[in-house]
PDB file of C-alpha atoms in Angstrom:
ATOM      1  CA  UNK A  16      39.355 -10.382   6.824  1.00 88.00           C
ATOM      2  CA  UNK A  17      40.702 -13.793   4.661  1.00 92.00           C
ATOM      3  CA  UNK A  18      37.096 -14.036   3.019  1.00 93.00           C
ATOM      4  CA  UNK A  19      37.547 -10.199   2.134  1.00 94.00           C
ATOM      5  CA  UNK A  20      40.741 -10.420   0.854  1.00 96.00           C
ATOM      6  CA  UNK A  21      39.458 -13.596  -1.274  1.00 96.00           C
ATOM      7  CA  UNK A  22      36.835 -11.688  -2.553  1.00 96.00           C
ATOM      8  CA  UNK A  23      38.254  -8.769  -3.344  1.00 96.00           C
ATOM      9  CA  UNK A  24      41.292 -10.495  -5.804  1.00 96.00           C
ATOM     10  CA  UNK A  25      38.316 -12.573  -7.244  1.00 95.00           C
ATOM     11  CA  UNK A  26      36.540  -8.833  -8.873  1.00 95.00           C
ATOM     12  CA  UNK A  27      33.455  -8.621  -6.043  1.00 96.00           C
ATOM     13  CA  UNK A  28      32.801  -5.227  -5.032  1.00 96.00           C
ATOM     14  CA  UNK A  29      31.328  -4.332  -1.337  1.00 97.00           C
ATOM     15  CA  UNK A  30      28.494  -2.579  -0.248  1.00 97.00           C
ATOM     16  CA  UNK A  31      30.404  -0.205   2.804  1.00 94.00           C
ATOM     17  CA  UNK A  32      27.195  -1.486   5.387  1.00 93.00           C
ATOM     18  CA  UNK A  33      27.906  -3.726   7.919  1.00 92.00           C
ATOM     19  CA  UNK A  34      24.703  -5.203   8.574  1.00 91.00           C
ATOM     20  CA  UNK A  35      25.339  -5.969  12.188  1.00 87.00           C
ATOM     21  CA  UNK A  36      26.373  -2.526  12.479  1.00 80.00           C
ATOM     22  CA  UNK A  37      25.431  -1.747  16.445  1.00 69.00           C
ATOM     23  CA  UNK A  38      25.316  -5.025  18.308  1.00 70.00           C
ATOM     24  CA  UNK A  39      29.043  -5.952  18.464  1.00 66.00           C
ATOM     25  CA  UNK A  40      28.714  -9.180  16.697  1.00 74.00           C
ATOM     26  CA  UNK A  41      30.188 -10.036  13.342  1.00 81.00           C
ATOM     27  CA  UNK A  42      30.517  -7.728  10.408  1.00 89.00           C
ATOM     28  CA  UNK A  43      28.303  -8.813   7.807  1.00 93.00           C
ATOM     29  CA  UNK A  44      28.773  -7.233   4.216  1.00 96.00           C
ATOM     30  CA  UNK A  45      27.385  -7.904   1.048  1.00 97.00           C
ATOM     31  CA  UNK A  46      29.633  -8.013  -1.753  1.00 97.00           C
ATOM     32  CA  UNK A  47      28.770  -8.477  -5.779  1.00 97.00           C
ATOM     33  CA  UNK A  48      30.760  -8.643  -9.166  1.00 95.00           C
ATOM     34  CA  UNK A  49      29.750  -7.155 -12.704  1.00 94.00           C
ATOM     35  CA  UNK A  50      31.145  -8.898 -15.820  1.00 91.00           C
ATOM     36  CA  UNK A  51      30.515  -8.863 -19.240  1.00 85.00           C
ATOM     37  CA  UNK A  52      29.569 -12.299 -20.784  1.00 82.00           C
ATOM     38  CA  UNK A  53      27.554 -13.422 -18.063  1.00 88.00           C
ATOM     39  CA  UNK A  54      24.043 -13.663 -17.779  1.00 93.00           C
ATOM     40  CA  UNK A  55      22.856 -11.053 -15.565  1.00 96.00           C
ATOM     41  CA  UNK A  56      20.695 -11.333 -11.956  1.00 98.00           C
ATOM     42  CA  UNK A  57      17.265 -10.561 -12.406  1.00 98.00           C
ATOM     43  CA  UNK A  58      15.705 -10.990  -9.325  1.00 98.00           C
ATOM     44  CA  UNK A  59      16.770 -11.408  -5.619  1.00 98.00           C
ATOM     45  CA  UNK A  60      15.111 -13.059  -2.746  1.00 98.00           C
ATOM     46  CA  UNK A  61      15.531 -13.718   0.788  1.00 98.00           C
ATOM     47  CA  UNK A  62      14.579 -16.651   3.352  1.00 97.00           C
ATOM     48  CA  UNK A  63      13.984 -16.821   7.100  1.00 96.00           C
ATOM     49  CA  UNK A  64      13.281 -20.490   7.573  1.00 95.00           C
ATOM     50  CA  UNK A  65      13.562 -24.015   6.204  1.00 95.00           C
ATOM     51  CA  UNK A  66      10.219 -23.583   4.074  1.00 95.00           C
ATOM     52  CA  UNK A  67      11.202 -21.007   1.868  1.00 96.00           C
ATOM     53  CA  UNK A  68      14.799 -21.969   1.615  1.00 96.00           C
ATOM     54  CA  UNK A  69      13.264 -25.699  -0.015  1.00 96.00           C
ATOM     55  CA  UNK A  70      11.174 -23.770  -2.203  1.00 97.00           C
ATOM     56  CA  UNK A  71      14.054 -21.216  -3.437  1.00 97.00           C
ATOM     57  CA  UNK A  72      16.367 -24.284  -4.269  1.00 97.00           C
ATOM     58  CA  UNK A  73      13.802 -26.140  -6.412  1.00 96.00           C
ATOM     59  CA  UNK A  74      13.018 -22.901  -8.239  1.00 97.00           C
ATOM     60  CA  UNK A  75      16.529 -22.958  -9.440  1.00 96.00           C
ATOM     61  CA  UNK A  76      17.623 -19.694  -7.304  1.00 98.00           C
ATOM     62  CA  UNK A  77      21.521 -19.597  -6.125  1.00 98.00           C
ATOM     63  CA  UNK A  78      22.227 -20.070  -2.444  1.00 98.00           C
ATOM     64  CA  UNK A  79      24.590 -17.342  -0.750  1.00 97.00           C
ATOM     65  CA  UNK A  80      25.099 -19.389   1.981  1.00 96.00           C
ATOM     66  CA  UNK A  81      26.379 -16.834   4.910  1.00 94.00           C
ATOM     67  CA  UNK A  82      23.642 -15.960   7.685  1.00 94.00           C
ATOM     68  CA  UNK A  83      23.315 -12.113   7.348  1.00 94.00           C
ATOM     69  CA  UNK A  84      22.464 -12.034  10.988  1.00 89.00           C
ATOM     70  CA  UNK A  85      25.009 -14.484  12.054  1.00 87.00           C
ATOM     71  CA  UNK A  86      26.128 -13.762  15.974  1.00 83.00           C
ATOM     72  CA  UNK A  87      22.944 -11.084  16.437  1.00 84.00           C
ATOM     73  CA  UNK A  88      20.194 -13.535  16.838  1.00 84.00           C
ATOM     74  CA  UNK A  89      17.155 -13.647  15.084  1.00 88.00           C
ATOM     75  CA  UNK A  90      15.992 -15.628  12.391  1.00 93.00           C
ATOM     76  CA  UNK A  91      18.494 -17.480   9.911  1.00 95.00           C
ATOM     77  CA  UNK A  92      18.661 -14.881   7.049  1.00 96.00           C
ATOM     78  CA  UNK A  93      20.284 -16.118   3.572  1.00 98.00           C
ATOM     79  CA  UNK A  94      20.097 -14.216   0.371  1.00 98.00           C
ATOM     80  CA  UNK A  95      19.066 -15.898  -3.270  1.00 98.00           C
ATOM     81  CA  UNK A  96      19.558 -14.796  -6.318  1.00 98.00           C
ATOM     82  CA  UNK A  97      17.976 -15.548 -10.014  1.00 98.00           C
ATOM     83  CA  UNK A  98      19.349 -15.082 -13.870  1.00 97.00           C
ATOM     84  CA  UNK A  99      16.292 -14.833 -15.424  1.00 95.00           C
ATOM     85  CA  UNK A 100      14.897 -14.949 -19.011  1.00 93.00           C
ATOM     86  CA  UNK A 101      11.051 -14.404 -18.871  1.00 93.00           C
ATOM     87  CA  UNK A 102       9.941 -10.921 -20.063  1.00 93.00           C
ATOM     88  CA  UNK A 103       9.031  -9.771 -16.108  1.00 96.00           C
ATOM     89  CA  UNK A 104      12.882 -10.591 -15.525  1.00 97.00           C
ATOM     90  CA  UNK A 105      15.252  -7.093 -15.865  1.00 97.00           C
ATOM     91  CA  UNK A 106      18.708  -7.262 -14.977  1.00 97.00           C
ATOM     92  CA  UNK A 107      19.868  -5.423 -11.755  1.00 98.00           C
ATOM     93  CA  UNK A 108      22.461  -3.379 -11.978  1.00 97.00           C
ATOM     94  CA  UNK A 109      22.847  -1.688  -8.789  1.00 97.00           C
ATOM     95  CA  UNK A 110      22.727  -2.363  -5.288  1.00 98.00           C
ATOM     96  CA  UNK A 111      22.400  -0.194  -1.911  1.00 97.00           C
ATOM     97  CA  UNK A 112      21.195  -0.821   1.564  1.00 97.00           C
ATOM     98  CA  UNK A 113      19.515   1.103   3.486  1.00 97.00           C
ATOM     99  CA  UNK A 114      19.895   1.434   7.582  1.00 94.00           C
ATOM    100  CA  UNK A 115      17.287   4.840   8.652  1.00 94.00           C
ATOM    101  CA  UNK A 116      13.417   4.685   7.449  1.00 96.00           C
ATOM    102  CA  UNK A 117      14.871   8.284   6.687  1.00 96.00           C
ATOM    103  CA  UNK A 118      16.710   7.337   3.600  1.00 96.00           C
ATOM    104  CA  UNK A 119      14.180   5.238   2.067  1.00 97.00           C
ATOM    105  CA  UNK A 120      11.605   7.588   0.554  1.00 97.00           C
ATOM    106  CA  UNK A 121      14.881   9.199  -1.205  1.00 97.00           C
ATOM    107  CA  UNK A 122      15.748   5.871  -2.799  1.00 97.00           C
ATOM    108  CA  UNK A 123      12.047   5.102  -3.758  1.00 97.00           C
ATOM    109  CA  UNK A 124      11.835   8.094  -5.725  1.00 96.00           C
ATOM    110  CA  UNK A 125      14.883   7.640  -7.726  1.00 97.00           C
ATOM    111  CA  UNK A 126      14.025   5.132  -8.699  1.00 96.00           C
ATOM    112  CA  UNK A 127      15.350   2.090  -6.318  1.00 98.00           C
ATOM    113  CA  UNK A 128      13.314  -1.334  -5.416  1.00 98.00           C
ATOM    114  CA  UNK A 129      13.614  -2.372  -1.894  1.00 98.00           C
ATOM    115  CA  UNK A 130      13.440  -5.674  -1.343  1.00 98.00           C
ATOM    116  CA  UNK A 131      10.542  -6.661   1.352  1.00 96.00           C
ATOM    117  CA  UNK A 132      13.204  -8.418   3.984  1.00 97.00           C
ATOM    118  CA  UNK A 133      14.774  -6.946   7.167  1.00 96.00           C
ATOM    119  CA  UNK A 134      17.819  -8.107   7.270  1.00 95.00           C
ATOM    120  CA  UNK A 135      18.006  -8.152  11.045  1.00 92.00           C
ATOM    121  CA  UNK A 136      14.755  -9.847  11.166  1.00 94.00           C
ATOM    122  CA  UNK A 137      13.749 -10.859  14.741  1.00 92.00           C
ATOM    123  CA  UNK A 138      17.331  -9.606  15.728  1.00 89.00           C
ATOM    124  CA  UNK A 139      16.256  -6.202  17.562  1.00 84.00           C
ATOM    125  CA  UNK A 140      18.106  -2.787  16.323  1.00 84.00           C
ATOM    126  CA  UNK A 141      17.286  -1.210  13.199  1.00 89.00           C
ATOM    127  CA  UNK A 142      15.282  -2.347  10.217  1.00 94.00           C
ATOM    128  CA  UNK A 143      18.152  -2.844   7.569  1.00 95.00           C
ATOM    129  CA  UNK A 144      16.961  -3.540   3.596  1.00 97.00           C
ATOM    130  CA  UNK A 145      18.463  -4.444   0.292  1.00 98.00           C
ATOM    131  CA  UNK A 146      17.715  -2.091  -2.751  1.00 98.00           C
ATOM    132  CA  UNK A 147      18.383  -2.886  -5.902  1.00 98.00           C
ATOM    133  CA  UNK A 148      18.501  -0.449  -9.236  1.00 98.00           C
ATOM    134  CA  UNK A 149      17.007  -1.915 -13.084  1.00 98.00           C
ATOM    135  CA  UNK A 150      18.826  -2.057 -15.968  1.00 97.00           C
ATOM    136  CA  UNK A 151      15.119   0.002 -17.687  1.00 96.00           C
ATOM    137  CA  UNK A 152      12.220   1.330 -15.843  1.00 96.00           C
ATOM    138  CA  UNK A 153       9.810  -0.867 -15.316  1.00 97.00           C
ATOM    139  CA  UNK A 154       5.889  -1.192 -13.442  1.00 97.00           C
ATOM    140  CA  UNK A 155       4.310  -3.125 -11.381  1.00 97.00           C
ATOM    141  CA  UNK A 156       2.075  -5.378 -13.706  1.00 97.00           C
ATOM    142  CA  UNK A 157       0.318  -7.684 -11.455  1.00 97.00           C
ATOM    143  CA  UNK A 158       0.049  -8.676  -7.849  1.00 98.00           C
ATOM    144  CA  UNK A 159      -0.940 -11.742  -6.072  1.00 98.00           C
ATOM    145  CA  UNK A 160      -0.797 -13.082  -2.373  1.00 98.00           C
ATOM    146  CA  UNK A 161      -0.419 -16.527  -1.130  1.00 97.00           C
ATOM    147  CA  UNK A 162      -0.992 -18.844   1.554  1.00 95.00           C
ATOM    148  CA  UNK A 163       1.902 -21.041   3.014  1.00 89.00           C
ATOM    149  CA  UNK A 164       4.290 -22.325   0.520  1.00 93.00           C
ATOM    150  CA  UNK A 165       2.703 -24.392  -1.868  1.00 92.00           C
ATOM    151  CA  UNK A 166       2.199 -21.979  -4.979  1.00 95.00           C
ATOM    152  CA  UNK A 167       5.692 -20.479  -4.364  1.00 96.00           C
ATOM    153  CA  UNK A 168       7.328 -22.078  -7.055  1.00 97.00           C
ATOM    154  CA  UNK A 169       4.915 -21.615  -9.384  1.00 97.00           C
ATOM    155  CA  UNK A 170       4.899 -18.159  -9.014  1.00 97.00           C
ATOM    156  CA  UNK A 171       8.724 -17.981  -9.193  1.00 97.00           C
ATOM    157  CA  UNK A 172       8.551 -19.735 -12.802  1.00 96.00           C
ATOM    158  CA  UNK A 173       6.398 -17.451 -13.696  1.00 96.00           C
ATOM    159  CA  UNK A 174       8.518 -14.188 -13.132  1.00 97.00           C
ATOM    160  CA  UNK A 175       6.847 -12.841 -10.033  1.00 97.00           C
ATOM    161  CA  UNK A 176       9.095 -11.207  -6.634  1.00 98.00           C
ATOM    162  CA  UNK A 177       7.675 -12.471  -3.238  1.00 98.00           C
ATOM    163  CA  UNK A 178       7.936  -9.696  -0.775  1.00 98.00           C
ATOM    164  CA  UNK A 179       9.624 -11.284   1.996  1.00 98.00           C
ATOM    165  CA  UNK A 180       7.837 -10.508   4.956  1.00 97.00           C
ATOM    166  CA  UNK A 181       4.939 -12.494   6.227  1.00 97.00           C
ATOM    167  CA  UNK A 182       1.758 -10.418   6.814  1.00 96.00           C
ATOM    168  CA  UNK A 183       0.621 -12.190   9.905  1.00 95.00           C
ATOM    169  CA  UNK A 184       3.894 -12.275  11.602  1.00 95.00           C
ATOM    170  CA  UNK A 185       3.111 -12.118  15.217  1.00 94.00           C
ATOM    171  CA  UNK A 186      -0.482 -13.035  14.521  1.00 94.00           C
ATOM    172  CA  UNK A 187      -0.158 -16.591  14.148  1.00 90.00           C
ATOM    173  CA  UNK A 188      -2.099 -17.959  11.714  1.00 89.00           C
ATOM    174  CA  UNK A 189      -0.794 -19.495   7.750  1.00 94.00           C
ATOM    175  CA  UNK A 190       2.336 -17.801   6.116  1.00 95.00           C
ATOM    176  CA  UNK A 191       0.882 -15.139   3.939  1.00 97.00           C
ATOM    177  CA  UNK A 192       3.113 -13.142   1.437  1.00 98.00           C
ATOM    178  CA  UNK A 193       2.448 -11.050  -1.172  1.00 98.00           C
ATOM    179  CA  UNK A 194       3.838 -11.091  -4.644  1.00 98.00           C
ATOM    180  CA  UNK A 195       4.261  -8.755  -7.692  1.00 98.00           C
ATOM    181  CA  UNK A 196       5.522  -9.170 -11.101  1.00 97.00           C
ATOM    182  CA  UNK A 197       7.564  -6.561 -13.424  1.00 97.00           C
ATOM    183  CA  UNK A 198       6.808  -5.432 -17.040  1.00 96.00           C
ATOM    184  CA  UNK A 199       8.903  -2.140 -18.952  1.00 96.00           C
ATOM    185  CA  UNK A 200       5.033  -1.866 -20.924  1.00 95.00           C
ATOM    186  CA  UNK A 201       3.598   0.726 -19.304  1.00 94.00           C
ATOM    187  CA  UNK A 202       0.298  -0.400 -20.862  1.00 94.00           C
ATOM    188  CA  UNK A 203       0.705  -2.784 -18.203  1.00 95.00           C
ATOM    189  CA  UNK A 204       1.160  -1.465 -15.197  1.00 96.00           C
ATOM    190  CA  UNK A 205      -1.285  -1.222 -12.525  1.00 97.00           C
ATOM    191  CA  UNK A 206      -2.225   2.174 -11.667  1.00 96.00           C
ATOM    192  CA  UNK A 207      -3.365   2.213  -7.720  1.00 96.00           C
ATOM    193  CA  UNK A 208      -3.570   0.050  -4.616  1.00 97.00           C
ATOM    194  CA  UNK A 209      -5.448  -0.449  -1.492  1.00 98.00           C
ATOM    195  CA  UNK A 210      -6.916  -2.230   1.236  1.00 98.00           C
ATOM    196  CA  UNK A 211     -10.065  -3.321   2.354  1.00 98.00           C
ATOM    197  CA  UNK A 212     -10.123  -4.413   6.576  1.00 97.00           C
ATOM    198  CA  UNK A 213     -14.014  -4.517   6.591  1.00 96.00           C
ATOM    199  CA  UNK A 214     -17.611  -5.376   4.352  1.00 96.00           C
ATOM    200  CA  UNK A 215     -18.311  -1.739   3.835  1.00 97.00           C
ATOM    201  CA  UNK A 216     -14.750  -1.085   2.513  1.00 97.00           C
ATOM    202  CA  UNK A 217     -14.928  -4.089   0.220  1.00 97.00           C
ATOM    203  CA  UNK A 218     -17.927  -2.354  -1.178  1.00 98.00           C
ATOM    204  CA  UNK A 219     -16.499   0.791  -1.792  1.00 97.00           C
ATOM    205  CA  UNK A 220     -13.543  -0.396  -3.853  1.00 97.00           C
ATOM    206  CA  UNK A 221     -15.507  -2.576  -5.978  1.00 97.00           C
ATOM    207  CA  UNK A 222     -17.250   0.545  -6.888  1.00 97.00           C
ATOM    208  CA  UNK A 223     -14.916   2.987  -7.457  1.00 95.00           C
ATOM    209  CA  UNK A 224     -13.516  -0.321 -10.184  1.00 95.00           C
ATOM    210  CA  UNK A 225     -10.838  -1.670  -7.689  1.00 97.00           C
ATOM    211  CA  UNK A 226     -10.667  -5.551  -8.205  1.00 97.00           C
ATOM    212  CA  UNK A 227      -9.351  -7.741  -4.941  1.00 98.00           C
ATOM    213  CA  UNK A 228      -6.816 -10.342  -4.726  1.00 98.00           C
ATOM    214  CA  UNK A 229      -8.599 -12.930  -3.249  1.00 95.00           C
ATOM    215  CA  UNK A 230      -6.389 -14.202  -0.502  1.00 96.00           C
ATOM    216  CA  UNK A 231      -7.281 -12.800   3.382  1.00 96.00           C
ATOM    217  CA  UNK A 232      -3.796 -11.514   4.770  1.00 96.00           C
ATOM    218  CA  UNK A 233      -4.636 -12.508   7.776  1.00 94.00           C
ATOM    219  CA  UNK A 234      -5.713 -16.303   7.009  1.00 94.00           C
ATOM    220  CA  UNK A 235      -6.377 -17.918  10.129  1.00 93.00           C
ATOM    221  CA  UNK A 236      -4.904 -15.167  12.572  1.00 93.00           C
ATOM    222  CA  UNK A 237      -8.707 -14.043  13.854  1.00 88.00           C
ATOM    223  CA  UNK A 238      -9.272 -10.461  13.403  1.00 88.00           C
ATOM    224  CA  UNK A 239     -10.485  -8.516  10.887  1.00 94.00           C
ATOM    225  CA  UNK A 240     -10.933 -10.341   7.009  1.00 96.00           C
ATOM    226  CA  UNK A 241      -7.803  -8.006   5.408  1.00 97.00           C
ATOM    227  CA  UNK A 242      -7.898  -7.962   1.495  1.00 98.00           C
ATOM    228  CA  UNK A 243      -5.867  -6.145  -1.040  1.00 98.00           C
ATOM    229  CA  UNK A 244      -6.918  -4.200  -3.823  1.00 98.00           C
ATOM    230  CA  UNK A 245      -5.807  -3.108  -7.139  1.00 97.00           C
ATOM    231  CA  UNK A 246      -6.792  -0.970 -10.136  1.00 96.00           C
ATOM    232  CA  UNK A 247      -5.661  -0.729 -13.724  1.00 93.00           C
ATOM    233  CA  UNK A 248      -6.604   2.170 -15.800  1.00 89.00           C
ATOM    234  CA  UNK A 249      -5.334   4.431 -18.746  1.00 82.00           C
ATOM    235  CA  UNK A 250      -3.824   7.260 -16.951  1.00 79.00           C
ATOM    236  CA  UNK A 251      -0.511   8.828 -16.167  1.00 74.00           C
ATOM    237  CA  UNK A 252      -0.017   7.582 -12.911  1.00 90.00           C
ATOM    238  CA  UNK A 253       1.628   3.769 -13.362  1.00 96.00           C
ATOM    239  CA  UNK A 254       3.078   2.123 -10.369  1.00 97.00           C
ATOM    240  CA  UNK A 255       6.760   1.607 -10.251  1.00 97.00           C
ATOM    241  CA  UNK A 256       7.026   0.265  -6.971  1.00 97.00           C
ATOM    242  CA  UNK A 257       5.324  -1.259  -3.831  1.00 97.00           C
ATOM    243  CA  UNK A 258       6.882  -1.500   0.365  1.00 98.00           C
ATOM    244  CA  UNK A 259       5.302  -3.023   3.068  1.00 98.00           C
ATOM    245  CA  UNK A 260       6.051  -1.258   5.748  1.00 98.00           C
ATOM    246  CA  UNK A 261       6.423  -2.695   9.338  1.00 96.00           C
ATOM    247  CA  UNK A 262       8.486  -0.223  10.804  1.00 95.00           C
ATOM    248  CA  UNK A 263       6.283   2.386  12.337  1.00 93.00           C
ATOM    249  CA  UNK A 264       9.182   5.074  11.632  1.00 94.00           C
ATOM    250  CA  UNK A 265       8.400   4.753   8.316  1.00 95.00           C
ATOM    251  CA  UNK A 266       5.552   5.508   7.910  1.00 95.00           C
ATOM    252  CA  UNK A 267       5.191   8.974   8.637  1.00 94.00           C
ATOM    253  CA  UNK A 268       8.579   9.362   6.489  1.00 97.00           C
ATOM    254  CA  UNK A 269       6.563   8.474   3.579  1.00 97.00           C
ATOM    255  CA  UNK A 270       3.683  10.223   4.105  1.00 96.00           C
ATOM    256  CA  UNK A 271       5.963  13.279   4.525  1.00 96.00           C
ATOM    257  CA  UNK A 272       7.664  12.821   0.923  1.00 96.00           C
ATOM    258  CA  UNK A 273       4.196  12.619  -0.398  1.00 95.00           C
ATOM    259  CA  UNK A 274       4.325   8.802  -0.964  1.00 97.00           C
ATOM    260  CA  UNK A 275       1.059   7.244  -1.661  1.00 97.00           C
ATOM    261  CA  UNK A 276       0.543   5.335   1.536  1.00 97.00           C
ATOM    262  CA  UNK A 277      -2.507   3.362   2.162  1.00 97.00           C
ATOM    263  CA  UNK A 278      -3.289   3.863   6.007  1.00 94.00           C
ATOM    264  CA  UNK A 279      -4.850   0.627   7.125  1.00 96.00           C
ATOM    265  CA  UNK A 280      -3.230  -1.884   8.856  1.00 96.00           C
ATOM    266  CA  UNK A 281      -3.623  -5.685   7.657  1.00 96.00           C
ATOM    267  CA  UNK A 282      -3.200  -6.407  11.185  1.00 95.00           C
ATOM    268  CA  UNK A 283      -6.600  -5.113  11.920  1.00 93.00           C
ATOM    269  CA  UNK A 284      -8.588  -6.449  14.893  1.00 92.00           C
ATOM    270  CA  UNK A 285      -5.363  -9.461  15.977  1.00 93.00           C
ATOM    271  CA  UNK A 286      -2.236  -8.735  18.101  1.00 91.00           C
ATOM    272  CA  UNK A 287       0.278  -9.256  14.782  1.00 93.00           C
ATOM    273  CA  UNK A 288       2.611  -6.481  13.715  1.00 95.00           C
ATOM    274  CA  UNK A 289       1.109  -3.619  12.787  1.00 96.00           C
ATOM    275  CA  UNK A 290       1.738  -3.129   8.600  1.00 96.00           C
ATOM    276  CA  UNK A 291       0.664  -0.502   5.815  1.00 97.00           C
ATOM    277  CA  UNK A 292       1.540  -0.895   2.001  1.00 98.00           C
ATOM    278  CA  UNK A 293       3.464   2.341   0.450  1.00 98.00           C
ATOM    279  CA  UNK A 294       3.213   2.767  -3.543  1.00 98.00           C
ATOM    280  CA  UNK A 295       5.115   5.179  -6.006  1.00 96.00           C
TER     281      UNK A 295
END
């Protein structure tokens, strides 16, 4: 109650979800300000252990430095934040969070971002995420994956969001994340995705003029080689967002608001969590 009372004479503004909602351990809230003069956040990231926390700080992103799943367990959860200049970076200007794998197809389609990050990761209880509303529409532009830690900050200089949810969790194996970058030129914008879990399917794509991102997401898990696959074309279908899904709820919830959902899991042939990619 004295940190909300600080806050709330200091001009931040809270987002009514507790995040521990259901466990009977701390509330956790998110709260934000909005003020003219200041530069605005452009991108927001999360981190779940001492790796990507290093890597966050020497990319110049702003520590708020309260565990969001402090007293529930699970991993150590702390949100980042960026002010941004490049052309990928557009100011957010809204924030919501989401609590039911019901509400998210809503917020996808007008027009929301969720951020890749449960927020009660490894806690148990329901998959909670961070959306966040741009200042313009913008398209996904390009998209990359990477293996442990060491290109992170390279791709953070160079505009790109890490979805921030390792594809072999449970699998063992490297740290493997994808990544995505923004552009408001819809020239730009990449047109379809998919996923290749076998030599045949690789095949296929590169005919029908997919190109693959050239980084197995499941690198050294065993299993299946899992790739991912994008195409670029002149058309009226441009992507303006991407999930990875890992809550099996959610899946069907998509599919049933006629979100493009790419049924193969890039936990094919290990014992890691079971995940699908979702596109509007």
């Amino acid at each position: 109650k004295d940190e909300e009372e600080i806050l709330g004479a200091n001009g931040y503004r809270r987002i009514n979800t507790d995040l521990n909602e259901g466990t009977g351990k701390n509330q956790v809230f998110i709260w934000y300000k909005k003020e003219c003069g200041n530069r605005p956040v452009t991108r927001i990231q999360f981190s779940f252990n001492d790796s990507m926390k290093s890597v966050l700080a020497d990319a110049w992103y702003e520590l708020v430095d309260r565990d969001l799943n402090r007293g529930a367990g699970g991993d150590y959860v702390f949100l980042w934040y960026f002010c941004g200049s490049t052309e990928y970076d557009i100011p957010i200007v809204g924030l919501k969070v989401s609590k039911d794998a019901k509400e998210e197809p809503a917020l996808l389609q007008d027009g929301w971002e969720r951020l890749g990050c449960d927020l009660k990761r490894k806690a148990g209880g329901k998959f909670i995420y961070l959306w966040v509303k741009r200042k313009r529409l913008s398209y996904i532009c390009e998209i990359t994956a990477t293996v442990n830690f060491s290109c992170d900050r390279y791709l953070f200089e160079q505009g790109y969001t890490r979805v921030d949810e390792d594809t072999n969790r449970g699998a063992g194996g490297k740290h493997v994340f994808l990544w995505y970058r923004r552009s408001t030129d819809m020239s730009k914008a990449l047109t379809a995705l998919n996923v290749s879990t076998s030599p045949r399917e690789q095949a296929k794509l590169q005919a029908s003029g997919f190109k693959m991102v050239c980084v197995d997401l499941s690198e050294g898990a065993g299993g299946n080689y899992v790739y991912t696959w994008y195409k670029k074309e002149r058309c009226e279908s441009q992507i303006q967002a991407m999930v990875l899904l890992i809550n099996p709820d959610a899946w069907k919830e998509y599919q049933k608001a006629g979100i493009n959902f790419v049924e193969k899991n890039l936990n094919e042939g290990n014992k890691g969590w079971k995940m699908c990619i979702a596109y509007k």
